[in-house]
Amino acid sequence: MMETQKQPTLIFMFGATGDLARRKLYPAFYQLYKKNQDFAVIGLARRPHTDESYRDLINQTLPKSSEDRSSFLDRFYYLPLDIERPENFSTLKELSDRLDGQYGLQGNRIFYLSLAPRFFGLAAKHLRNAGLTETSGWKHVIIEKPFGHDFASAKKLNNDLLQVFDEKEIYRIDHYLGKEMIQNIESLRFANPIFESVWNHRYISNVQITLSETLGVGERASYYDQTGALLDMVQNHIMQMIALTAMEPPSRFETEETRYEKVKVIQSIRHASAENIFNQVVRGQYTGGVLADGTKVPAYRDEEKIDKNSNTETFVAARFFIDNYRWSGVPFYIRTGKRMSAKSTEIVIQFKDNPKNPYFYHLNDAAPNLLVVHVQPDEGLSLKLNVKQFNETGNTMPITMKFCNNCANEGNTPDAYERLLADCLKGDSTNFTRWDEVAYSWSLMDSIVAAWSEKQLPLDHYEAGSMGPASADQLLARDGFHWWPLTTTV
């Protein structure tokens, strides 16, 4: 599964002063350093930092209890760099060659492009022209979403990168693939015959995936108003959760076999059409309201840097069908939105009811069996079963068997970015998305956007602090189902 073992590496951190680097990447680098990963980092951004002021910035991102701060921070260097000025890259070449020799990094390099996507190709071109991609070791490039805004733009971005890097060297990062319970879906299914034997249309009535946020758009307002919930969350995070939930067992648990099975799922999702779009997708936008903690929040259109007439969706619910034998006729319901009643990500597998039997009337009102994968805020599983009430009626009652990972091990579970950076350092691309996954996902999103544009799909409003518009409930009610309440704690 891995092309190399863990090796010393020089990391080029583009966007070094940005929000992602400060919130996620530097704490992840620190945890990897504590685990004896050997690396040096060159921070690159337009702001005029020195090595010392850059290290001060990083120091502020670390936990207060951090040990060995000085030896960790000494491995960070800074170079002001404007992506659009190729002459800056010759200075970068000199610094990288010096650090490679100083730390014995063997020519191994990671280029982390925490940049706007329009700069991916330009950065890659300048790196090549400056000789930075010609190295005696291996090289990987990590790119953050959004990877384009439709299939055509994604294809152009990909072609630009392929002028410099091979496909196997491109690591398209989706931090959801680094989350503990997302990575556990394969083990849950394939290591437990009790589940895999019933993981199909004969026994499962529907699958529900929820990714809800209580936050609004915040500092991402300008980007979000041009993007919306469908492209910001469904195209990447939710597609990956569907793929892992629905994939066939790979022939071998190796990188390409696993990725191939995920691709087949995304390729098999039925595309939207103008004829069925009203029964398949719901768009929503939040109005003003009160959150669960009592905080009053404004409507989306009243947020800073948002167009007062914006029709951007902050909520999407959809019903997908996977056109293969295993999942024939099983609806996959998804919903994601901002300013909802709870922050939660979970996957609910609802099993089919028993056939109604007049001789077992006391079983006819039994609740469905549910298997719930809790991704965040808690990480764990719950299995909902039916047992006889502990009295003389003979009626049934639901019980829940629960497991929570981070409840007992709080602070010991690696962060998603730490996991994925560790994978990239050792050359394991299993939990990164391959180009054909991206391509098929964008093709599906394009069909939805085209259909709702043609039919002018309405924008339904929902009150901030709720779980979305009523039309999202009707989406399931037409099939005889309903959304299961979120469990924010296991």
CSV table of C-alpha atoms in Angstrom, one decimal:
chain,number,residue,atom,x,y,z
A,1,MET,CA,0.0,0.0,0.0
A,2,MET,CA,2.9,2.4,0.6
A,3,GLU,CA,5.4,3.4,-1.9
A,4,THR,CA,8.0,4.4,0.7
A,5,GLN,CA,8.6,4.2,4.4
A,6,LYS,CA,8.7,7.3,6.6
A,7,GLN,CA,11.7,9.4,5.5
A,8,PRO,CA,13.3,12.8,6.2
A,9,THR,CA,11.5,15.5,4.2
A,10,LEU,CA,11.6,19.1,3.2
A,11,ILE,CA,8.2,20.7,3.3
A,12,PHE,CA,7.3,23.8,1.2
A,13,MET,CA,4.4,25.4,3.0
A,14,PHE,CA,2.7,27.7,0.5
A,15,GLY,CA,0.1,29.9,2.3
A,16,ALA,CA,2.2,29.7,5.4
A,17,THR,CA,0.4,32.6,7.2
A,18,GLY,CA,-3.1,31.5,6.3
A,19,ASP,CA,-5.9,30.4,8.6
A,20,LEU,CA,-5.6,26.7,7.7
A,21,ALA,CA,-1.9,26.6,8.4
A,22,ARG,CA,-2.3,28.3,11.8
A,23,ARG,CA,-5.4,26.3,12.9
A,24,LYS,CA,-4.6,22.8,11.6
A,25,LEU,CA,-1.2,22.3,10.0
A,26,TYR,CA,1.3,23.6,12.5
A,27,PRO,CA,-0.3,21.7,15.4
A,28,ALA,CA,-0.3,18.6,13.2
A,29,PHE,CA,3.4,19.1,12.3
A,30,TYR,CA,4.2,19.4,16.0
A,31,GLN,CA,2.5,16.1,16.8
A,32,LEU,CA,4.4,14.4,14.0
A,33,TYR,CA,7.7,15.9,15.3
A,34,LYS,CA,6.9,14.4,18.7
A,35,LYS,CA,6.6,11.0,17.0
A,36,ASN,CA,10.1,11.4,15.6
A,37,GLN,CA,9.2,12.4,12.0
A,38,ASP,CA,12.3,14.2,10.6
A,39,PHE,CA,11.5,17.3,8.5
A,40,ALA,CA,12.3,21.0,7.9
A,41,VAL,CA,9.7,23.5,6.7
A,42,ILE,CA,10.0,26.5,4.5
A,43,GLY,CA,7.0,28.9,5.0
A,44,LEU,CA,6.0,30.8,1.9
A,45,ALA,CA,3.6,33.7,1.7
A,46,ARG,CA,3.5,37.4,0.6
A,47,ARG,CA,3.7,38.8,4.2
A,48,PRO,CA,7.1,40.2,5.2
A,49,HIS,CA,8.1,37.8,8.0
A,50,THR,CA,11.6,36.9,9.1
A,51,ASP,CA,12.5,33.4,10.4
A,52,GLU,CA,12.0,34.7,14.0
A,53,SER,CA,8.6,36.4,13.5
A,54,TYR,CA,7.4,33.3,11.5
A,55,ARG,CA,8.5,31.0,14.4
A,56,ASP,CA,6.6,33.3,16.8
A,57,LEU,CA,3.5,33.0,14.7
A,58,ILE,CA,3.8,29.2,14.8
A,59,ASN,CA,4.5,29.2,18.5
A,60,GLN,CA,1.2,30.8,19.2
A,61,THR,CA,-0.6,27.9,17.4
A,62,LEU,CA,0.8,25.2,19.7
A,63,PRO,CA,-0.8,23.9,22.9
A,64,LYS,CA,0.4,25.7,26.0
A,65,SER,CA,1.7,22.4,27.4
A,66,SER,CA,3.9,21.8,24.4
A,67,GLU,CA,7.4,20.5,25.2
A,68,ASP,CA,10.5,20.8,23.0
A,69,ARG,CA,9.2,23.9,21.4
A,70,SER,CA,12.5,25.5,20.6
A,71,SER,CA,14.0,22.4,18.8
A,72,PHE,CA,10.7,22.1,16.8
A,73,LEU,CA,10.5,25.8,15.9
A,74,ASP,CA,14.2,25.9,14.8
A,75,ARG,CA,13.2,23.7,11.9
A,76,PHE,CA,11.0,26.4,10.4
A,77,TYR,CA,12.3,29.0,7.9
A,78,TYR,CA,10.5,31.8,6.1
A,79,LEU,CA,10.8,33.3,2.6
A,80,PRO,CA,8.5,36.0,1.4
A,81,LEU,CA,7.2,34.9,-2.0
A,82,ASP,CA,4.7,36.2,-4.6
A,83,ILE,CA,3.4,33.3,-6.7
A,84,GLU,CA,3.1,35.6,-9.7
A,85,ARG,CA,6.8,36.6,-9.7
A,86,PRO,CA,8.9,33.7,-11.0
A,87,GLU,CA,12.2,35.3,-10.0
A,88,ASN,CA,11.3,34.6,-6.3
A,89,PHE,CA,11.7,30.9,-7.0
A,90,SER,CA,15.4,31.0,-7.7
A,91,THR,CA,16.0,32.3,-4.1
A,92,LEU,CA,13.7,29.4,-2.9
A,93,LYS,CA,15.9,27.0,-4.8
A,94,GLU,CA,19.0,28.2,-3.0
A,95,LEU,CA,17.4,27.9,0.5
A,96,SER,CA,15.9,24.5,-0.2
A,97,ASP,CA,19.3,23.1,-1.4
A,98,ARG,CA,21.0,24.4,1.8
A,99,LEU,CA,18.4,23.0,4.1
A,100,ASP,CA,18.4,19.7,2.3
A,101,GLY,CA,22.1,19.3,3.1
A,102,GLN,CA,21.9,20.8,6.5
A,103,TYR,CA,19.2,18.3,7.7
A,104,GLY,CA,20.1,15.4,5.5
A,105,LEU,CA,16.7,15.3,3.9
A,106,GLN,CA,17.8,13.1,1.0
A,107,GLY,CA,16.0,15.2,-1.6
A,108,ASN,CA,12.5,14.2,-0.4
A,109,ARG,CA,10.0,17.0,-0.9
A,110,ILE,CA,6.4,17.9,-0.2
A,111,PHE,CA,4.9,20.9,-1.8
A,112,TYR,CA,1.8,21.9,0.3
A,113,LEU,CA,-0.3,24.3,-1.9
A,114,SER,CA,-2.6,26.0,0.6
A,115,LEU,CA,-3.5,28.5,-2.1
A,116,ALA,CA,-6.5,29.6,-4.1
A,117,PRO,CA,-7.0,26.9,-6.8
A,118,ARG,CA,-6.2,29.4,-9.6
A,119,PHE,CA,-2.6,29.4,-8.4
A,120,PHE,CA,-2.0,25.6,-8.4
A,121,GLY,CA,-0.8,25.4,-12.0
A,122,LEU,CA,1.2,28.6,-11.8
A,123,ALA,CA,3.0,27.5,-8.6
A,124,ALA,CA,3.7,24.1,-10.1
A,125,LYS,CA,5.1,25.7,-13.3
A,126,HIS,CA,7.5,28.0,-11.4
A,127,LEU,CA,8.6,25.2,-9.1
A,128,ARG,CA,9.6,23.1,-12.2
A,129,ASN,CA,11.3,26.0,-14.0
A,130,ALA,CA,13.4,26.8,-11.0
A,131,GLY,CA,14.5,23.2,-10.8
A,132,LEU,CA,12.8,22.5,-7.4
A,133,THR,CA,11.0,19.5,-8.7
A,134,GLU,CA,14.2,17.9,-10.0
A,135,THR,CA,15.4,16.0,-7.0
A,136,SER,CA,17.2,12.9,-6.0
A,137,GLY,CA,14.4,11.8,-3.7
A,138,TRP,CA,10.7,11.6,-4.1
A,139,LYS,CA,8.3,14.5,-4.4
A,140,HIS,CA,4.6,14.9,-3.5
A,141,VAL,CA,2.3,17.9,-4.0
A,142,ILE,CA,-0.7,18.4,-1.6
A,143,ILE,CA,-3.6,20.5,-2.8
A,144,GLU,CA,-6.6,21.7,-0.9
A,145,LYS,CA,-10.2,22.0,-2.0
A,146,PRO,CA,-11.9,23.5,-3.8
A,147,PHE,CA,-10.5,21.6,-6.8
A,148,GLY,CA,-12.3,23.6,-9.4
A,149,HIS,CA,-15.9,24.8,-9.5
A,150,ASP,CA,-17.2,22.4,-12.1
A,151,PHE,CA,-15.9,19.5,-14.2
A,152,ALA,CA,-14.3,21.8,-16.9
A,153,SER,CA,-12.4,23.9,-14.4
A,154,ALA,CA,-11.3,20.9,-12.4
A,155,LYS,CA,-10.0,19.2,-15.6
A,156,LYS,CA,-8.0,22.3,-16.5
A,157,LEU,CA,-6.5,22.4,-13.0
A,158,ASN,CA,-5.6,18.8,-13.2
A,159,ASN,CA,-4.0,19.1,-16.6
A,160,ASP,CA,-1.9,22.0,-15.3
A,161,LEU,CA,-0.6,19.9,-12.4
A,162,LEU,CA,0.1,17.0,-14.7
A,163,GLN,CA,2.6,19.1,-16.7
A,164,VAL,CA,4.8,18.9,-13.6
A,165,PHE,CA,3.7,16.0,-11.4
A,166,ASP,CA,2.6,12.5,-12.1
A,167,GLU,CA,-0.8,11.4,-10.9
A,168,LYS,CA,0.7,9.2,-8.2
A,169,GLU,CA,2.6,12.3,-6.9
A,170,ILE,CA,-0.6,14.4,-6.5
A,171,TYR,CA,-2.3,14.2,-3.1
A,172,ARG,CA,-5.8,15.8,-3.2
A,173,ILE,CA,-6.5,16.2,0.5
A,174,ASP,CA,-10.0,15.9,1.9
A,175,HIS,CA,-9.6,16.2,5.7
A,176,TYR,CA,-12.8,14.1,6.2
A,177,LEU,CA,-10.9,11.1,5.0
A,178,GLY,CA,-8.5,11.5,8.0
A,179,LYS,CA,-11.3,11.3,10.6
A,180,GLU,CA,-11.2,8.3,12.8
A,181,MET,CA,-14.7,7.0,12.1
A,182,ILE,CA,-14.5,7.6,8.4
A,183,GLN,CA,-11.4,5.5,8.3
A,184,ASN,CA,-13.3,2.9,10.4
A,185,ILE,CA,-16.1,2.3,8.0
A,186,GLU,CA,-14.1,-0.3,6.1
A,187,SER,CA,-13.2,-2.2,9.2
A,188,LEU,CA,-16.8,-2.0,10.5
A,189,ARG,CA,-18.1,-3.6,7.3
A,190,PHE,CA,-15.4,-6.0,6.2
A,191,ALA,CA,-14.1,-7.2,9.6
A,192,ASN,CA,-17.7,-8.0,10.8
A,193,PRO,CA,-19.6,-10.6,8.8
A,194,ILE,CA,-22.7,-9.8,10.8
A,195,PHE,CA,-22.8,-6.5,9.0
A,196,GLU,CA,-21.4,-7.2,5.6
A,197,SER,CA,-23.8,-10.1,5.1
A,198,VAL,CA,-26.8,-7.7,5.4
A,199,TRP,CA,-25.1,-4.7,3.8
A,200,ASN,CA,-27.3,-4.6,0.7
A,201,HIS,CA,-30.8,-3.8,-0.7
A,202,ARG,CA,-32.4,-7.0,0.7
A,203,TYR,CA,-31.9,-5.8,4.3
A,204,ILE,CA,-31.3,-2.0,4.2
A,205,SER,CA,-34.2,0.3,3.6
A,206,ASN,CA,-32.3,3.6,3.4
A,207,VAL,CA,-29.1,5.4,4.3
A,208,GLN,CA,-29.0,8.9,5.8
A,209,ILE,CA,-25.9,11.1,5.9
A,210,THR,CA,-26.0,14.4,7.8
A,211,LEU,CA,-23.2,17.0,8.0
A,212,SER,CA,-24.6,19.9,10.0
A,213,GLU,CA,-22.9,23.1,11.2
A,214,THR,CA,-24.0,25.7,13.7
A,215,LEU,CA,-21.6,28.3,12.3
A,216,GLY,CA,-22.4,30.8,9.6
A,217,VAL,CA,-20.1,31.8,6.8
A,218,GLY,CA,-17.7,33.8,8.9
A,219,GLU,CA,-14.5,34.8,7.2
A,220,ARG,CA,-15.4,32.7,4.1
A,221,ALA,CA,-18.3,34.9,3.1
A,222,SER,CA,-16.9,36.0,-0.3
A,223,TYR,CA,-15.9,32.5,-1.3
A,224,TYR,CA,-19.0,30.9,0.1
A,225,ASP,CA,-21.4,33.2,-1.7
A,226,GLN,CA,-19.9,32.2,-5.0
A,227,THR,CA,-20.0,28.5,-4.1
A,228,GLY,CA,-22.9,27.3,-1.9
A,229,ALA,CA,-23.5,24.2,0.2
A,230,LEU,CA,-23.7,21.8,-2.8
A,231,LEU,CA,-20.2,22.5,-4.1
A,232,ASP,CA,-18.6,23.3,-0.7
A,233,MET,CA,-19.7,20.1,1.1
A,234,VAL,CA,-21.5,17.6,-1.1
A,235,GLN,CA,-19.0,17.4,-4.0
A,236,ASN,CA,-16.2,16.3,-1.6
A,237,HIS,CA,-17.0,15.3,2.0
A,238,ILE,CA,-20.4,13.8,1.4
A,239,MET,CA,-19.4,12.0,-1.8
A,240,GLN,CA,-16.5,10.4,0.1
A,241,MET,CA,-18.8,9.2,2.9
A,242,ILE,CA,-21.2,7.7,0.3
A,243,ALA,CA,-18.4,6.0,-1.5
A,244,LEU,CA,-17.0,4.4,1.6
A,245,THR,CA,-20.4,3.3,2.9
A,246,ALA,CA,-21.5,1.8,-0.4
A,247,MET,CA,-18.2,0.4,-2.0
A,248,GLU,CA,-17.7,-3.3,-2.7
A,249,PRO,CA,-14.9,-5.2,-0.8
A,250,PRO,CA,-11.7,-4.5,-2.7
A,251,SER,CA,-9.8,-7.5,-4.0
A,252,ARG,CA,-6.9,-6.6,-1.8
A,253,PHE,CA,-6.6,-3.9,0.8
A,254,GLU,CA,-4.2,-1.9,-1.2
A,255,THR,CA,-4.3,1.7,-2.3
A,256,GLU,CA,-5.4,1.4,-5.9
A,257,GLU,CA,-7.9,-1.4,-5.3
A,258,THR,CA,-9.6,0.6,-2.5
A,259,ARG,CA,-9.7,3.7,-4.6
A,260,TYR,CA,-11.0,1.8,-7.6
A,261,GLU,CA,-14.0,0.5,-5.6
A,262,LYS,CA,-14.8,4.1,-4.4
A,263,VAL,CA,-14.7,5.4,-8.0
A,264,LYS,CA,-17.2,2.7,-9.1
A,265,VAL,CA,-19.7,3.9,-6.5
A,266,ILE,CA,-19.5,7.6,-7.5
A,267,GLN,CA,-19.6,6.6,-11.2
A,268,SER,CA,-22.8,4.6,-10.4
A,269,ILE,CA,-24.8,7.4,-8.7
A,270,ARG,CA,-27.7,8.3,-10.9
A,271,HIS,CA,-27.4,11.8,-12.4
A,272,ALA,CA,-30.1,14.4,-11.9
A,273,SER,CA,-32.4,15.5,-14.7
A,274,ALA,CA,-34.8,18.4,-15.1
A,275,GLU,CA,-37.7,15.9,-14.9
A,276,ASN,CA,-36.8,14.5,-11.5
A,277,ILE,CA,-34.9,17.4,-9.8
A,278,PHE,CA,-37.9,18.5,-7.7
A,279,ASN,CA,-38.1,15.0,-6.2
A,280,GLN,CA,-34.3,14.7,-5.7
A,281,VAL,CA,-32.9,18.0,-4.4
A,282,VAL,CA,-33.9,20.7,-1.9
A,283,ARG,CA,-32.1,24.0,-1.7
A,284,GLY,CA,-32.4,26.2,1.4
A,285,GLN,CA,-31.0,29.4,2.9
A,286,TYR,CA,-31.1,30.4,6.6
A,287,THR,CA,-33.0,33.4,7.9
A,288,GLY,CA,-32.4,35.1,11.3
A,289,GLY,CA,-33.0,33.0,14.3
A,290,VAL,CA,-31.8,31.8,17.7
A,291,LEU,CA,-29.2,29.0,18.2
A,292,ALA,CA,-29.4,26.3,20.9
A,293,ASP,CA,-27.2,28.3,23.2
A,294,GLY,CA,-29.6,31.3,23.0
A,295,THR,CA,-27.4,33.3,20.6
A,296,LYS,CA,-29.3,35.5,18.1
A,297,VAL,CA,-27.9,35.4,14.6
A,298,PRO,CA,-28.7,37.3,11.5
A,299,ALA,CA,-30.1,36.0,8.2
A,300,TYR,CA,-27.6,34.9,5.5
A,301,ARG,CA,-28.3,37.9,3.4
A,302,ASP,CA,-27.5,40.1,6.4
A,303,GLU,CA,-24.1,38.7,7.0
A,304,GLU,CA,-21.1,40.8,6.2
A,305,LYS,CA,-19.8,40.6,2.6
A,306,ILE,CA,-23.0,38.8,1.4
A,307,ASP,CA,-25.1,40.2,-1.5
A,308,LYS,CA,-28.4,41.4,-0.1
A,309,ASN,CA,-30.2,39.6,-2.9
A,310,SER,CA,-28.1,36.4,-2.8
A,311,ASN,CA,-29.7,33.2,-3.9
A,312,THR,CA,-26.8,31.0,-2.7
A,313,GLU,CA,-27.9,27.9,-0.9
A,314,THR,CA,-26.6,27.4,2.7
A,315,PHE,CA,-28.5,24.0,2.9
A,316,VAL,CA,-28.8,21.1,0.6
A,317,ALA,CA,-30.8,17.9,1.0
A,318,ALA,CA,-30.8,15.3,-1.7
A,319,ARG,CA,-31.9,11.7,-2.5
A,320,PHE,CA,-29.4,9.7,-4.5
A,321,PHE,CA,-29.7,6.2,-6.0
A,322,ILE,CA,-26.7,4.0,-6.7
A,323,ASP,CA,-27.4,2.0,-9.9
A,324,ASN,CA,-25.8,-1.3,-9.1
A,325,TYR,CA,-27.0,-4.7,-7.8
A,326,ARG,CA,-26.0,-4.2,-4.2
A,327,TRP,CA,-27.9,-0.9,-3.7
A,328,SER,CA,-30.8,-1.3,-6.2
A,329,GLY,CA,-33.7,0.8,-5.0
A,330,VAL,CA,-32.1,2.0,-1.8
A,331,PRO,CA,-32.2,5.8,-1.4
A,332,PHE,CA,-29.2,7.5,0.1
A,333,TYR,CA,-30.5,10.7,1.7
A,334,ILE,CA,-28.0,13.5,2.4
A,335,ARG,CA,-28.3,16.9,4.1
A,336,THR,CA,-25.8,19.6,5.0
A,337,GLY,CA,-26.2,23.1,6.1
A,338,LYS,CA,-25.0,26.1,8.1
A,339,ARG,CA,-26.7,27.6,11.1
A,340,MET,CA,-28.4,24.4,12.0
A,341,SER,CA,-29.5,23.2,15.5
A,342,ALA,CA,-26.4,21.1,16.2
A,343,LYS,CA,-22.9,20.5,14.9
A,344,SER,CA,-22.9,16.8,13.9
A,345,THR,CA,-21.7,14.4,11.2
A,346,GLU,CA,-23.2,10.9,11.2
A,347,ILE,CA,-24.2,8.1,8.9
A,348,VAL,CA,-27.4,6.2,9.7
A,349,ILE,CA,-28.0,2.8,8.3
A,350,GLN,CA,-31.7,2.0,8.6
A,351,PHE,CA,-32.6,-1.7,8.2
A,352,LYS,CA,-35.8,-3.0,6.8
A,353,ASP,CA,-38.8,-3.8,9.1
A,354,ASN,CA,-40.0,-7.3,9.8
A,355,PRO,CA,-43.0,-8.4,7.7
A,356,LYS,CA,-46.2,-7.6,9.6
A,357,ASN,CA,-47.7,-10.7,11.2
A,358,PRO,CA,-51.1,-10.7,12.9
A,359,TYR,CA,-50.0,-13.5,15.3
A,360,PHE,CA,-47.2,-11.4,16.6
A,361,TYR,CA,-49.1,-8.2,17.1
A,362,HIS,CA,-46.7,-7.1,19.9
A,363,LEU,CA,-43.8,-7.0,17.4
A,364,ASN,CA,-45.6,-5.0,14.7
A,365,ASP,CA,-44.8,-1.7,16.3
A,366,ALA,CA,-41.1,-2.4,16.9
A,367,ALA,CA,-38.8,0.4,15.8
A,368,PRO,CA,-36.4,-0.1,12.9
A,369,ASN,CA,-32.9,-1.4,13.7
A,370,LEU,CA,-30.4,1.4,13.1
A,371,LEU,CA,-26.6,1.4,12.9
A,372,VAL,CA,-25.2,4.9,13.5
A,373,VAL,CA,-21.7,5.9,12.7
A,374,HIS,CA,-20.9,9.0,14.7
A,375,VAL,CA,-18.1,10.9,13.0
A,376,GLN,CA,-18.2,14.2,15.0
A,377,PRO,CA,-18.3,15.7,17.6
A,378,ASP,CA,-18.1,12.3,19.3
A,379,GLU,CA,-16.5,9.4,17.5
A,380,GLY,CA,-18.2,6.1,17.8
A,381,LEU,CA,-21.0,3.7,17.0
A,382,SER,CA,-24.5,3.0,18.2
A,383,LEU,CA,-26.7,0.1,17.4
A,384,LYS,CA,-30.4,0.4,18.1
A,385,LEU,CA,-32.3,-2.9,18.8
A,386,ASN,CA,-35.6,-4.0,20.1
A,387,VAL,CA,-36.2,-6.1,23.3
A,388,LYS,CA,-39.3,-7.1,25.3
A,389,GLN,CA,-40.4,-4.6,27.9
A,390,PHE,CA,-39.6,-5.8,31.4
A,391,ASN,CA,-43.2,-6.3,32.4
A,392,GLU,CA,-46.2,-8.6,31.6
A,393,THR,CA,-47.4,-6.8,28.4
A,394,GLY,CA,-45.1,-8.5,26.0
A,395,ASN,CA,-44.6,-5.2,24.1
A,396,THR,CA,-41.2,-4.3,22.7
A,397,MET,CA,-39.0,-1.3,23.6
A,398,PRO,CA,-35.9,0.1,21.9
A,399,ILE,CA,-32.4,-0.1,23.5
A,400,THR,CA,-29.1,1.2,22.2
A,401,MET,CA,-25.7,-0.4,22.4
A,402,LYS,CA,-23.0,2.3,22.3
A,403,PHE,CA,-19.3,2.7,21.8
A,404,CYS,CA,-17.5,6.1,22.0
A,405,ASN,CA,-13.8,6.3,21.1
A,406,ASN,CA,-12.9,9.9,22.1
A,407,CYS,CA,-15.0,9.8,25.3
A,408,ALA,CA,-12.4,7.5,27.0
A,409,ASN,CA,-9.4,8.6,25.0
A,410,GLU,CA,-9.9,12.4,24.8
A,411,GLY,CA,-6.7,14.0,23.5
A,412,ASN,CA,-5.1,10.8,22.4
A,413,THR,CA,-6.7,10.5,19.0
A,414,PRO,CA,-4.7,12.0,16.1
A,415,ASP,CA,-6.2,14.9,14.3
A,416,ALA,CA,-7.4,14.3,10.7
A,417,TYR,CA,-4.6,16.5,9.2
A,418,GLU,CA,-2.0,14.8,11.3
A,419,ARG,CA,-3.1,11.4,10.0
A,420,LEU,CA,-3.1,12.6,6.4
A,421,LEU,CA,0.2,14.4,6.6
A,422,ALA,CA,1.7,11.2,8.1
A,423,ASP,CA,0.3,9.2,5.1
A,424,CYS,CA,1.8,11.7,2.6
A,425,LEU,CA,5.2,11.5,4.3
A,426,LYS,CA,5.3,7.8,4.0
A,427,GLY,CA,3.8,7.7,0.5
A,428,ASP,CA,0.4,6.2,1.2
A,429,SER,CA,-2.3,7.9,-0.9
A,430,THR,CA,-5.2,5.6,0.1
A,431,ASN,CA,-7.0,8.4,1.9
A,432,PHE,CA,-6.5,11.0,-0.8
A,433,THR,CA,-8.8,11.4,-3.8
A,434,ARG,CA,-7.8,10.2,-7.2
A,435,TRP,CA,-8.5,12.3,-10.3
A,436,ASP,CA,-11.3,10.0,-11.6
A,437,GLU,CA,-13.1,10.3,-8.2
A,438,VAL,CA,-13.0,14.0,-8.6
A,439,ALA,CA,-14.1,13.9,-12.2
A,440,TYR,CA,-17.1,11.7,-11.6
A,441,SER,CA,-18.1,13.7,-8.6
A,442,TRP,CA,-18.0,17.0,-10.6
A,443,SER,CA,-20.0,15.4,-13.4
A,444,LEU,CA,-22.7,14.5,-10.9
A,445,MET,CA,-22.7,18.0,-9.4
A,446,ASP,CA,-22.8,19.6,-12.9
A,447,SER,CA,-26.0,17.5,-13.6
A,448,ILE,CA,-27.6,18.8,-10.5
A,449,VAL,CA,-26.7,22.5,-11.1
A,450,ALA,CA,-27.9,22.2,-14.8
A,451,ALA,CA,-31.2,20.6,-13.7
A,452,TRP,CA,-32.0,23.1,-11.0
A,453,SER,CA,-31.1,26.0,-13.3
A,454,GLU,CA,-33.3,24.7,-16.1
A,455,LYS,CA,-36.3,24.2,-13.8
A,456,GLN,CA,-35.5,27.2,-11.5
A,457,LEU,CA,-35.5,25.0,-8.3
A,458,PRO,CA,-36.9,27.2,-5.5
A,459,LEU,CA,-34.8,28.4,-2.6
A,460,ASP,CA,-36.6,27.4,0.5
A,461,HIS,CA,-35.9,29.3,3.7
A,462,TYR,CA,-35.3,27.9,7.2
A,463,GLU,CA,-34.8,29.6,10.5
A,464,ALA,CA,-31.3,29.6,11.9
A,465,GLY,CA,-31.1,27.1,14.8
A,466,SER,CA,-33.4,24.6,13.0
A,467,MET,CA,-32.6,21.5,11.0
A,468,GLY,CA,-33.4,23.0,7.6
A,469,PRO,CA,-36.6,23.7,5.6
A,470,ALA,CA,-39.7,21.6,5.8
A,471,SER,CA,-39.2,20.6,2.2
A,472,ALA,CA,-36.2,18.5,3.4
A,473,ASP,CA,-38.6,16.5,5.6
A,474,GLN,CA,-41.0,16.1,2.6
A,475,LEU,CA,-38.2,14.7,0.5
A,476,LEU,CA,-38.1,11.6,2.8
A,477,ALA,CA,-41.9,11.6,3.6
A,478,ARG,CA,-42.7,10.9,0.0
A,479,ASP,CA,-40.9,7.5,0.4
A,480,GLY,CA,-42.4,6.8,3.8
A,481,PHE,CA,-39.3,7.7,5.8
A,482,HIS,CA,-38.2,10.5,8.1
A,483,TRP,CA,-34.9,12.0,9.2
A,484,TRP,CA,-33.6,10.4,12.4
A,485,PRO,CA,-32.8,12.8,15.2
A,486,LEU,CA,-29.1,13.7,15.5
A,487,THR,CA,-27.2,12.2,18.3
A,488,THR,CA,-24.5,14.8,19.2
A,489,THR,CA,-23.2,12.5,21.9
A,490,VAL,CA,-22.7,8.7,21.8
